[in-house]
Short mmCIF file of C-alpha atoms in Angstrom, two decimals:
data_model
loop_
_atom_site.label_atom_id
_atom_site.label_comp_id
_atom_site.label_asym_id
_atom_site.label_seq_id
_atom_site.Cartn_x
_atom_site.Cartn_y
_atom_site.Cartn_z
CA MET A 75 17.67 86.25 -30.38
CA TYR A 76 21.39 86.96 -30.69
CA LEU A 77 23.67 86.18 -33.54
CA ARG A 78 27.42 86.07 -33.19
CA GLU A 79 29.58 86.58 -36.19
CA PRO A 80 33.22 85.84 -36.66
CA GLN A 81 34.05 89.58 -36.44
CA GLY A 82 33.12 89.49 -32.68
CA LEU A 83 29.74 91.18 -32.93
CA GLU A 84 26.48 90.09 -31.43
CA TRP A 85 23.24 90.96 -33.22
CA ALA A 86 19.84 91.06 -31.45
CA GLY A 87 16.54 90.73 -33.28
CA ALA A 88 15.01 88.45 -35.91
CA ALA A 89 17.02 86.04 -37.81
CA GLY A 90 19.07 87.74 -40.35
CA GLY A 91 18.38 91.31 -39.02
CA ARG A 92 21.26 93.45 -38.05
CA SER A 93 19.36 96.49 -36.51
CA PHE A 94 21.50 96.78 -33.50
CA GLY A 95 24.49 95.04 -31.73
CA ARG A 96 27.50 95.24 -29.42
CA ALA A 97 31.02 94.13 -29.70
CA VAL A 98 32.13 91.08 -27.60
CA ALA A 99 35.59 91.04 -26.06
CA ALA A 100 37.73 88.20 -27.36
CA PRO A 101 39.79 86.16 -24.73
CA PRO A 102 43.41 87.07 -24.57
CA PRO A 103 45.65 85.00 -26.85
CA ASN A 104 48.04 83.86 -24.00
CA PRO A 105 46.25 83.25 -20.64
CA GLY A 106 48.35 83.63 -17.46
CA LEU A 107 49.54 80.89 -14.95
CA ARG A 108 46.63 81.56 -12.40
CA GLU A 109 44.09 81.22 -15.21
CA ARG A 110 45.56 77.95 -16.46
CA ALA A 111 45.64 76.52 -12.94
CA THR A 112 42.00 77.45 -12.49
CA ARG A 113 41.08 75.78 -15.70
CA ALA A 114 43.13 72.57 -14.99
CA GLU A 115 41.42 69.40 -13.70
CA TRP A 116 43.27 68.36 -10.49
CA ALA A 117 41.14 65.38 -9.58
CA PRO A 118 40.67 63.26 -12.69
CA ASP A 119 39.60 59.62 -12.88
CA LEU A 120 42.71 57.65 -12.14
CA GLY A 121 41.28 54.63 -14.01
CA ALA A 122 41.17 56.50 -17.45
CA ASP A 123 43.93 57.82 -19.62
CA ILE A 124 46.67 56.19 -17.50
CA GLY A 125 50.14 57.61 -18.18
CA SER A 126 48.74 60.89 -19.61
CA ARG A 127 49.56 64.38 -18.30
CA THR A 128 46.05 64.60 -16.82
CA TRP A 129 46.57 61.31 -15.07
CA TRP A 130 49.98 62.26 -13.59
CA ARG A 131 48.37 65.38 -12.30
CA GLY A 132 45.75 63.44 -10.46
CA VAL A 133 48.44 61.23 -8.91
CA ALA A 134 50.11 64.25 -7.61
CA THR A 135 47.01 65.59 -6.14
CA PHE A 136 46.26 62.28 -4.37
CA THR A 137 49.86 62.01 -2.99
CA GLY A 138 49.77 65.61 -1.74
CA LEU A 139 46.50 65.15 0.10
CA CYS A 140 47.64 61.84 1.84
CA ALA A 141 50.92 63.66 2.85
CA ALA A 142 49.01 66.57 4.21
CA ALA A 143 46.59 64.42 6.27
CA TRP A 144 49.58 62.54 7.77
CA ALA A 145 51.52 65.80 8.57
CA LEU A 146 48.59 67.47 10.26
CA SER A 147 47.39 64.44 12.31
CA PRO A 148 47.16 65.44 16.07
CA GLY A 149 48.80 62.34 17.41
CA ILE A 150 46.15 61.59 20.21
CA ARG A 151 45.89 58.04 21.44
CA PRO A 152 42.31 56.55 21.16
CA LEU A 153 40.42 56.15 24.43
CA PRO A 154 39.39 52.56 25.34
CA GLY A 155 35.53 51.87 25.47
CA TYR A 156 33.82 50.83 28.68
CA ALA A 157 33.49 46.98 29.16
CA PRO A 158 30.95 46.03 31.74
CA PRO A 159 31.92 43.28 34.11
CA ALA A 160 30.60 39.64 33.28
CA LEU A 161 27.49 38.59 35.00
CA SER A 162 27.19 35.45 37.08
CA GLY A 163 24.67 33.51 39.09
CA ASP A 164 21.03 34.72 39.21
CA GLU A 165 22.02 37.91 37.46
CA ALA A 166 23.24 36.02 34.37
CA GLU A 167 20.18 33.77 34.36
CA ASN A 168 17.77 36.79 34.54
CA ALA A 169 19.73 38.63 31.82
CA ARG A 170 19.64 35.61 29.56
CA ALA A 171 15.85 35.16 30.10
CA LEU A 172 15.16 38.88 29.27
CA GLY A 173 17.81 39.25 26.56
CA MET A 174 17.47 38.48 22.79
CA ALA A 175 19.55 35.49 21.90
CA PRO A 176 19.27 32.57 19.37
CA LEU A 177 17.50 29.46 20.48
CA GLY A 178 20.73 27.59 20.12
CA GLU A 179 22.21 29.63 23.01
CA GLY A 180 19.22 28.76 25.33
CA ALA A 181 17.10 31.79 24.87
CA ASP A 182 13.65 31.75 26.39
CA THR A 183 10.81 34.23 26.95
CA GLY A 184 9.42 35.72 30.14
CA ARG A 185 10.88 35.99 33.50
CA ARG A 186 10.98 33.05 35.76
CA MET A 187 10.46 33.44 39.35
CA ALA A 188 11.72 30.98 42.03
CA ALA A 189 9.31 29.47 44.55
CA ASN A 190 8.61 31.49 47.72
CA ASP A 191 6.83 30.90 50.88
CA LEU A 192 3.46 31.40 49.07
CA VAL A 193 4.05 28.28 46.87
CA VAL A 194 2.75 24.96 48.25
CA PRO A 195 4.40 22.03 46.54
CA LEU A 196 2.06 19.17 45.35
CA ALA A 197 2.62 15.59 46.59
CA GLU A 198 1.73 14.26 43.07
CA ALA A 199 0.54 15.70 39.73
CA PRO A 200 -3.23 15.81 39.35
CA GLU A 201 -4.91 13.38 36.93
CA ARG A 202 -7.04 14.46 34.02
CA PRO A 203 -10.73 14.05 34.54
CA VAL A 204 -11.07 11.80 31.45
CA GLN A 205 -8.81 10.15 28.93
CA GLU A 206 -9.49 9.70 25.25
CA LEU A 207 -7.67 6.82 23.65
CA THR A 208 -7.56 4.86 20.43
CA ALA A 209 -6.71 1.21 20.46
CA THR A 210 -6.18 -0.99 17.28
CA LEU A 211 -7.20 -4.68 16.98
CA GLY A 212 -4.11 -6.69 15.90
CA GLU A 213 -3.89 -9.99 13.87
CA GLY A 214 -4.90 -12.91 16.06
CA ASP A 215 -5.70 -10.45 18.96
CA ALA A 216 -8.45 -10.97 21.48
CA PHE A 217 -11.02 -8.11 21.85
CA ALA A 218 -10.84 -8.10 25.72
CA ALA A 219 -6.99 -8.07 25.61
CA VAL A 220 -6.95 -4.94 23.42
CA LEU A 221 -9.31 -3.27 25.95
CA SER A 222 -7.08 -4.35 28.88
CA ARG A 223 -3.99 -3.05 27.23
CA ALA A 224 -5.73 0.40 26.64
CA GLY A 225 -6.32 0.72 30.47
CA VAL A 226 -9.87 -0.64 30.73
CA GLY A 227 -10.49 -2.73 33.92
CA GLY A 228 -10.92 -6.50 33.69
CA ARG A 229 -14.59 -6.34 34.62
CA ASP A 230 -15.48 -3.71 32.08
CA ALA A 231 -13.45 -5.50 29.37
CA ALA A 232 -15.19 -8.74 29.96
CA ASP A 233 -18.68 -7.06 30.05
CA VAL A 234 -17.90 -5.17 26.78
CA SER A 235 -16.79 -8.38 25.01
CA ALA A 236 -19.92 -10.17 26.04
CA MET A 237 -22.11 -7.34 24.73
CA VAL A 238 -20.18 -7.05 21.52
CA ALA A 239 -20.27 -10.83 20.91
CA GLY A 240 -24.07 -10.60 21.13
CA ALA A 241 -24.10 -8.34 18.12
CA VAL A 242 -21.31 -9.70 16.00
CA ALA A 243 -18.83 -12.60 16.31
CA LEU A 244 -15.67 -11.38 17.80
CA GLY A 245 -13.62 -13.38 15.28
CA ASP A 246 -15.39 -11.45 12.44
CA ILE A 247 -14.02 -8.17 13.51
CA ARG A 248 -11.38 -7.42 11.05
CA PRO A 249 -7.74 -6.86 12.10
CA GLY A 250 -6.74 -3.15 12.06
CA THR A 251 -10.18 -2.09 13.42
CA ARG A 252 -9.76 1.21 15.37
CA ILE A 253 -11.68 1.39 18.76
CA GLU A 254 -12.19 4.77 20.25
CA LEU A 255 -12.34 4.72 24.03
CA THR A 256 -13.15 7.37 26.72
CA LEU A 257 -12.01 6.56 30.27
CA GLY A 258 -13.63 8.39 33.14
CA ARG A 259 -12.45 9.73 36.59
CA ARG A 260 -11.27 7.14 39.13
CA PRO A 261 -11.28 7.59 42.93
CA ASN A 262 -7.60 6.74 43.37
CA ARG A 263 -4.66 5.60 41.41
CA THR A 264 -4.89 1.91 42.66
CA VAL A 265 -7.90 1.11 40.54
CA ALA A 266 -8.45 1.26 36.80
CA ARG A 267 -10.46 4.06 35.32
CA PRO A 268 -14.10 3.21 34.44
CA LEU A 269 -14.98 2.91 30.72
CA GLU A 270 -17.42 5.79 29.89
CA LYS A 271 -17.67 5.46 26.03
CA LEU A 272 -16.52 3.06 23.28
CA ALA A 273 -17.20 3.15 19.57
CA PHE A 274 -15.89 1.14 16.60
CA ARG A 275 -17.00 -0.26 13.21
CA ALA A 276 -17.91 -3.94 13.88
CA ARG A 277 -18.71 -4.77 10.38
CA PHE A 278 -18.77 -3.09 7.00
CA ASP A 279 -22.54 -2.52 7.63
CA LEU A 280 -22.60 -2.00 11.40
CA ASN A 281 -21.29 0.55 13.84
CA LEU A 282 -21.37 -0.24 17.48
CA SER A 283 -21.15 2.21 20.39
CA LEU A 284 -21.30 1.75 24.19
CA SER A 285 -21.91 4.51 26.87
CA ARG A 286 -22.29 4.45 30.63
CA THR A 287 -25.48 5.36 32.09
CA GLY A 288 -25.11 5.37 35.90
CA ASP A 289 -23.34 2.11 36.76
CA ARG A 290 -24.39 0.17 33.63
CA LEU A 291 -23.04 0.11 30.07
CA GLN A 292 -25.60 0.30 27.24
CA MET A 293 -24.84 -0.64 23.61
CA THR A 294 -26.28 1.17 20.59
CA ARG A 295 -26.33 -0.47 17.04
CA GLN A 296 -26.09 1.90 14.14
CA PRO A 297 -26.67 -0.02 10.93
CA ILE A 298 -25.06 1.28 7.79
CA ALA A 299 -27.01 1.11 4.46
CA ILE A 300 -25.16 -1.01 1.94
CA ASP A 301 -25.72 -1.08 -1.96
CA ARG A 302 -24.61 -4.44 -3.13
CA THR A 303 -25.06 -3.83 -6.88
CA PRO A 304 -22.17 -5.61 -8.56
CA LEU A 305 -19.49 -3.79 -10.49
CA ARG A 306 -19.41 -4.43 -14.22
CA ILE A 307 -16.28 -3.73 -16.28
CA GLN A 308 -16.05 -4.08 -19.99
CA GLY A 309 -13.43 -3.03 -22.63
CA LEU A 310 -11.35 -4.07 -25.53
CA VAL A 311 -8.52 -6.69 -25.09
CA GLY A 312 -6.01 -4.63 -26.95
CA ALA A 313 -2.30 -5.57 -26.72
CA SER A 314 -2.64 -7.29 -23.40
CA LEU A 315 -5.86 -8.67 -21.74
CA TYR A 316 -4.50 -8.31 -18.17
CA ARG A 317 -3.21 -4.71 -18.70
CA SER A 318 -6.46 -3.57 -20.44
CA ALA A 319 -8.65 -5.04 -17.57
CA ARG A 320 -6.43 -3.53 -15.00
CA ALA A 321 -6.50 -0.08 -16.77
CA ALA A 322 -10.37 -0.34 -16.93
CA GLY A 323 -10.38 -0.50 -13.10
CA ALA A 324 -10.64 -4.22 -12.39
CA PRO A 325 -8.88 -5.29 -9.17
CA ALA A 326 -5.79 -7.47 -9.68
CA GLN A 327 -7.27 -10.52 -7.94
CA ALA A 328 -10.40 -10.37 -10.12
CA VAL A 329 -8.32 -10.14 -13.25
CA GLU A 330 -6.25 -13.28 -12.15
CA ASP A 331 -9.44 -15.24 -11.44
CA TYR A 332 -10.80 -14.12 -14.90
CA LEU A 333 -7.66 -15.48 -16.64
CA LYS A 334 -7.86 -18.83 -14.78
CA ALA A 335 -11.54 -19.22 -15.51
CA MET A 336 -11.06 -18.41 -19.25
CA ALA A 337 -8.04 -20.72 -19.47
CA SER A 338 -10.26 -23.67 -18.70
CA LYS A 339 -12.26 -23.01 -21.85
CA ILE A 340 -9.99 -21.41 -24.40
CA SER A 341 -6.24 -20.80 -25.18
CA ILE A 342 -5.82 -17.11 -24.08
CA GLY A 343 -2.52 -16.82 -25.98
CA GLN A 344 -3.88 -18.10 -29.29
CA ASP A 345 -7.69 -17.64 -29.33
CA VAL A 346 -8.00 -14.10 -27.99
CA ALA A 347 -7.64 -11.24 -30.42
CA ALA A 348 -7.03 -7.56 -29.76
CA ALA A 349 -10.51 -6.63 -31.08
CA ASP A 350 -12.25 -9.06 -28.73
CA ARG A 351 -14.09 -7.51 -25.72
CA PHE A 352 -13.86 -8.73 -22.13
CA ASP A 353 -16.66 -8.60 -19.51
CA LEU A 354 -16.19 -8.84 -15.78
CA VAL A 355 -18.86 -8.72 -12.99
CA ILE A 356 -17.36 -8.32 -9.51
CA GLU A 357 -18.95 -8.29 -6.11
CA GLN A 358 -19.15 -4.67 -4.84
CA ALA A 359 -20.44 -3.19 -1.66
CA ARG A 360 -20.90 0.58 -1.32
CA ALA A 361 -21.70 1.90 2.22
CA ALA A 362 -23.83 5.07 2.85
CA THR A 363 -20.67 6.49 4.63
CA GLY A 364 -18.74 6.40 1.33
CA GLU A 365 -16.57 3.30 1.64
CA VAL A 366 -16.40 0.78 -1.20
CA GLN A 367 -15.35 -2.89 -1.06
CA THR A 368 -14.99 -5.30 -3.92
CA GLY A 369 -15.04 -9.00 -3.55
CA ARG A 370 -15.00 -12.06 -5.84
CA LEU A 371 -15.24 -12.30 -9.54
CA LEU A 372 -18.94 -13.43 -10.34
CA LEU A 373 -18.99 -13.55 -14.13
CA ALA A 374 -16.24 -13.79 -16.65
CA GLY A 375 -17.21 -12.97 -20.23
CA LEU A 376 -15.50 -12.70 -23.61
CA ALA A 377 -16.98 -11.70 -26.95
CA HIS A 378 -14.69 -13.74 -29.29
CA ASP A 379 -15.07 -14.34 -33.03
CA GLY A 380 -18.67 -13.14 -33.15
CA HIS A 381 -19.74 -15.39 -30.09
CA ALA A 382 -20.10 -14.51 -26.49
CA LEU A 383 -18.65 -16.83 -23.82
CA ASN A 384 -19.91 -16.39 -20.26
CA LEU A 385 -18.65 -18.31 -17.26
CA ILE A 386 -20.53 -17.91 -14.03
CA ARG A 387 -19.32 -18.75 -10.57
CA TRP A 388 -21.85 -21.23 -9.05
CA LYS A 389 -21.88 -23.15 -5.82
CA GLN A 390 -23.02 -26.80 -6.17
CA GLY A 391 -23.08 -28.58 -2.95
CA SER A 392 -20.01 -27.52 -0.95
CA GLN A 393 -17.93 -26.64 -3.99
CA GLU A 394 -17.91 -23.60 -6.34
CA ASP A 395 -16.90 -23.76 -10.03
CA TRP A 396 -17.21 -21.90 -13.31
CA PHE A 397 -20.18 -23.01 -15.30
CA ASP A 398 -20.98 -21.82 -18.83
CA GLY A 399 -24.41 -20.33 -19.92
CA ALA A 400 -25.72 -23.86 -20.47
CA GLY A 401 -25.07 -24.86 -16.79
CA GLN A 402 -22.06 -27.12 -17.63
CA VAL A 403 -18.52 -27.17 -16.34
CA ARG A 404 -15.62 -28.93 -18.10
CA HIS A 405 -12.22 -29.79 -16.71
CA ALA A 406 -9.39 -30.61 -18.98
CA GLY A 407 -5.67 -30.72 -18.96
CA ALA A 408 -2.81 -32.54 -17.27
CA MET A 409 -3.20 -33.88 -13.72
CA GLU A 410 -1.73 -31.71 -10.93
CA MET A 411 1.11 -32.96 -8.81
CA PRO A 412 -0.68 -34.30 -5.70
CA VAL A 413 2.08 -33.10 -3.32
CA ALA A 414 4.72 -30.43 -3.38
CA GLY A 415 8.07 -32.31 -3.52
CA ARG A 416 10.65 -33.75 -6.01
CA ILE A 417 10.33 -36.98 -8.06
CA THR A 418 12.73 -39.65 -6.55
CA SER A 419 11.63 -42.55 -8.71
CA ALA A 420 10.19 -42.36 -12.19
CA PHE A 421 7.61 -44.60 -13.99
CA GLY A 422 9.02 -47.82 -15.51
CA TRP A 423 11.43 -50.66 -14.75
CA ARG A 424 13.82 -50.17 -11.86
CA PHE A 425 15.80 -52.04 -9.17
CA HIS A 426 13.61 -52.30 -5.99
CA PRO A 427 15.66 -50.85 -3.03
CA ILE A 428 14.10 -53.29 -0.46
CA LEU A 429 13.17 -56.39 -2.51
CA GLY A 430 16.50 -56.46 -4.30
CA PHE A 431 15.51 -57.28 -7.76
CA ALA A 432 14.20 -55.37 -10.86
CA ARG A 433 10.53 -55.03 -11.42
CA MET A 434 8.06 -52.63 -13.08
CA HIS A 435 7.47 -49.47 -11.08
CA LYS A 436 3.83 -48.68 -11.91
CA GLY A 437 3.76 -45.23 -10.47
CA VAL A 438 5.91 -42.18 -9.56
CA ASP A 439 7.57 -41.70 -6.22
CA ILE A 440 7.56 -38.09 -4.84
CA GLY A 441 9.70 -37.18 -1.92
CA ALA A 442 8.41 -34.71 0.70
CA PRO A 443 8.71 -34.09 4.43
CA TYR A 444 6.73 -36.27 6.72
CA GLY A 445 3.17 -35.02 7.31
CA THR A 446 2.99 -32.92 4.01
CA PRO A 447 -0.68 -32.71 2.79
CA ILE A 448 -1.60 -34.91 -0.20
CA GLU A 449 -4.22 -33.52 -2.60
CA ALA A 450 -6.49 -35.22 -5.14
CA ALA A 451 -5.04 -34.87 -8.65
CA ILE A 452 -8.50 -34.50 -10.24
CA ASP A 453 -12.22 -34.73 -9.13
CA GLY A 454 -13.23 -38.22 -8.08
CA VAL A 455 -14.95 -40.75 -5.73
CA VAL A 456 -13.06 -42.63 -2.99
CA ARG A 457 -13.13 -46.29 -3.95
CA PHE A 458 -10.63 -47.62 -1.34
CA ALA A 459 -9.15 -46.11 1.80
CA GLY A 460 -7.08 -48.35 4.14
CA TRP A 461 -4.19 -50.76 4.31
CA HIS A 462 -2.98 -52.11 1.00
CA GLY A 463 0.03 -54.42 1.42
CA GLY A 464 3.35 -52.95 0.39
CA HIS A 465 1.56 -49.68 -0.37
CA GLY A 466 0.82 -49.16 3.31
CA ASN A 467 -1.99 -46.71 3.91
CA PHE A 468 -3.55 -46.31 0.43
CA VAL A 469 -6.34 -44.31 -1.19
CA GLU A 470 -7.81 -45.13 -4.62
CA LEU A 471 -9.98 -42.69 -6.42
CA GLY A 472 -12.29 -43.42 -9.43
CA HIS A 473 -12.64 -40.86 -12.14
CA GLN A 474 -14.59 -40.30 -15.41
CA GLY A 475 -13.35 -42.18 -18.47
CA ASP A 476 -12.55 -45.37 -16.52
CA VAL A 477 -9.45 -43.70 -14.91
CA GLN A 478 -8.23 -44.62 -11.31
CA THR A 479 -5.52 -42.89 -9.30
CA GLY A 480 -3.69 -44.40 -6.27
CA TYR A 481 -1.82 -42.79 -3.35
CA GLY A 482 0.35 -44.84 -1.19
CA HIS A 483 2.57 -44.87 1.92
CA MET A 484 0.40 -42.27 3.73
CA SER A 485 0.93 -41.59 7.37
CA ARG A 486 -2.83 -40.70 7.86
CA ILE A 487 -5.83 -41.00 5.53
CA ALA A 488 -8.34 -38.00 5.53
CA VAL A 489 -11.20 -39.41 3.44
CA HIS A 490 -13.49 -42.40 3.48
CA ILE A 491 -14.98 -44.85 0.94
CA GLY A 492 -17.71 -43.35 -1.13
CA GLU A 493 -16.79 -39.69 -0.52
CA HIS A 494 -16.81 -37.32 -3.47
CA VAL A 495 -13.60 -35.24 -3.61
CA ARG A 496 -12.61 -32.25 -5.75
CA ARG A 497 -9.33 -31.46 -7.30
CA GLY A 498 -6.93 -30.01 -4.75
CA GLN A 499 -8.79 -31.46 -1.79
CA VAL A 500 -6.62 -33.04 0.97
CA ILE A 501 -6.97 -36.78 1.01
CA GLY A 502 -4.03 -37.72 3.36
CA TYR A 503 -0.58 -36.94 4.55
CA ILE A 504 2.92 -38.04 3.54
CA GLY A 505 4.30 -41.00 5.59
CA MET A 506 6.43 -44.10 5.23
CA THR A 507 4.04 -47.01 5.86
CA GLY A 508 4.49 -50.28 3.75
CA LEU A 509 7.70 -51.08 1.86
CA THR A 510 9.48 -47.78 1.86
CA THR A 511 12.95 -46.40 2.90
CA GLY A 512 11.78 -42.83 3.65
CA PRO A 513 8.83 -40.56 3.70
CA HIS A 514 7.37 -40.14 0.20
CA LEU A 515 4.25 -40.61 -1.88
CA HIS A 516 3.75 -43.44 -4.37
CA TRP A 517 1.41 -42.04 -6.97
CA GLU A 518 -0.05 -44.24 -9.74
CA VAL A 519 -2.58 -43.94 -12.47
CA TYR A 520 -4.61 -46.71 -14.21
CA LYS A 521 -6.65 -46.23 -17.40
CA ASN A 522 -8.88 -49.11 -18.45
CA GLY A 523 -7.18 -51.20 -15.87
CA VAL A 524 -3.59 -50.57 -17.38
CA ALA A 525 -0.98 -48.62 -15.49
CA VAL A 526 0.10 -45.59 -17.34
CA ASN A 527 2.71 -42.74 -16.53
CA PRO A 528 0.98 -40.11 -14.29
CA MET A 529 3.14 -37.40 -15.78
CA SER A 530 1.85 -38.02 -19.28
CA ILE A 531 -1.83 -38.46 -18.98
CA THR A 532 -4.33 -35.76 -19.72
CA TYR A 533 -8.03 -35.90 -18.85
CA ALA A 534 -11.25 -34.13 -19.77
CA SER A 535 -14.56 -34.30 -17.89
CA THR A 536 -17.83 -32.50 -18.20
CA ALA A 537 -20.54 -32.08 -15.54
CA SER A 538 -23.99 -30.56 -15.88
CA LEU A 539 -26.25 -28.84 -13.33
CA PRO A 540 -29.29 -30.90 -12.25
CA ASP A 541 -32.62 -29.65 -13.62
CA ALA A 542 -33.68 -28.48 -10.12
CA ASP A 543 -30.95 -25.92 -10.13
CA MET A 544 -31.20 -24.67 -13.72
CA GLN A 545 -33.98 -22.18 -13.06
CA ALA A 546 -32.10 -20.53 -10.25
CA PHE A 547 -28.91 -20.57 -12.27
CA LYS A 548 -30.48 -18.87 -15.32
CA ALA A 549 -32.05 -16.25 -13.10
CA ARG A 550 -28.68 -15.45 -11.52
CA VAL A 551 -27.01 -15.15 -15.05
CA ALA A 552 -29.80 -12.76 -16.15
CA SER A 553 -29.37 -10.59 -12.97
CA LEU A 554 -25.64 -10.37 -13.42
CA LEU A 555 -25.74 -9.36 -17.01
CA ALA A 556 -28.51 -6.76 -16.13
CA GLY A 557 -26.30 -5.32 -13.36
CA ARG A 558 -28.59 -6.09 -10.56
CA ALA A 559 -27.77 -7.04 -7.07
CA THR A 560 -27.74 -10.84 -6.34
CA PRO A 561 -28.49 -12.55 -3.13
#
């Protein structure tokens, strides 16, 4: 290694050793102009040390170079580039077809060739050998009409409708059903295409398909296996019975039916606690193809205050109702308005608009448009149906607890004497027969032979199943609670 000492000597060898060396010439104390010009920085960064000597030196260098470039410029004018002439006609069309251009400017691919003598123009475009279509059955639509609109000939449409009607009632096919059609080749454009194939889902448990063999259509039935095990949903009532049941997966209509059934037995707002448990058994059909349908509510149950209340939907005669586990049904509450309208005359003393003097009005007048249906306020038996003096066409119903209801001024009577009617059943229609100034219903209620205000009376009635039906009823209750399919 070399060591340099202040005296200007360099020593070679180990550190600290001075066995040999040579003298180094020191720079002259005052360098010349040439040497200073060589060491100077002529192209400094003009963005740093602005205003210093170095900066001004760089400005001078820049100015000198610009002046030299301008002074030494040759002064030759630039030559114009070659501009090809614009294309037009077929040349422009071919250039556009072969060139690269955005779609917005009409670019396309390939080269188009105009027709020549070898091209024979067609008189008309050829038809496809077959057509595959999909038709949808609309609300109130006729099956044959749907086929006709899709292009099926009248004879084929009539034949198909007759064949389908033999397998399923055409009115039972649900609106929105999709019908897959295949139309074959026709000899000319003046006739309809023949129907080759047809397939659709006629019922939830049945697929129908038709195919042409020769000149005849043949139908094939494809039954679909259905599992009708009912759906059972249970859970805690929580903060809201409706929301808890919906969150558990119960359909909205089933929950509404559940609340209505329970309201006939208990007060849901007061008697149902958050710790109670609800129980719903709902009709369900699961097809082998994967579809699921839910139907009516079959059982409404509630575990309340240590007791279980079960209500079962049961059809007695032509009417359905909610029976408890003992086979009894109870109706209670206020009477329903027999017609949708407004009260024009209340119960009590009033000035009669036709007779011209004050007398007791033993009912309530409800104004409604002519022909509006009139419904029975509660269950009962028709005791009178016919003309009744100033009441005009009049119907009287007898009810439990020695209660009678009367309905007057009807335009038409829809029941007969001795007929059993249910609450909400139509018994007649609004009219203006008898002493009346306009279409309305005169509704009156008698209890123990005394007229009472229909708007204030409440009722309660209990009916039991006959012994002949109790065995079948109990078997149905057991199957529902066990989660088995019911007929």
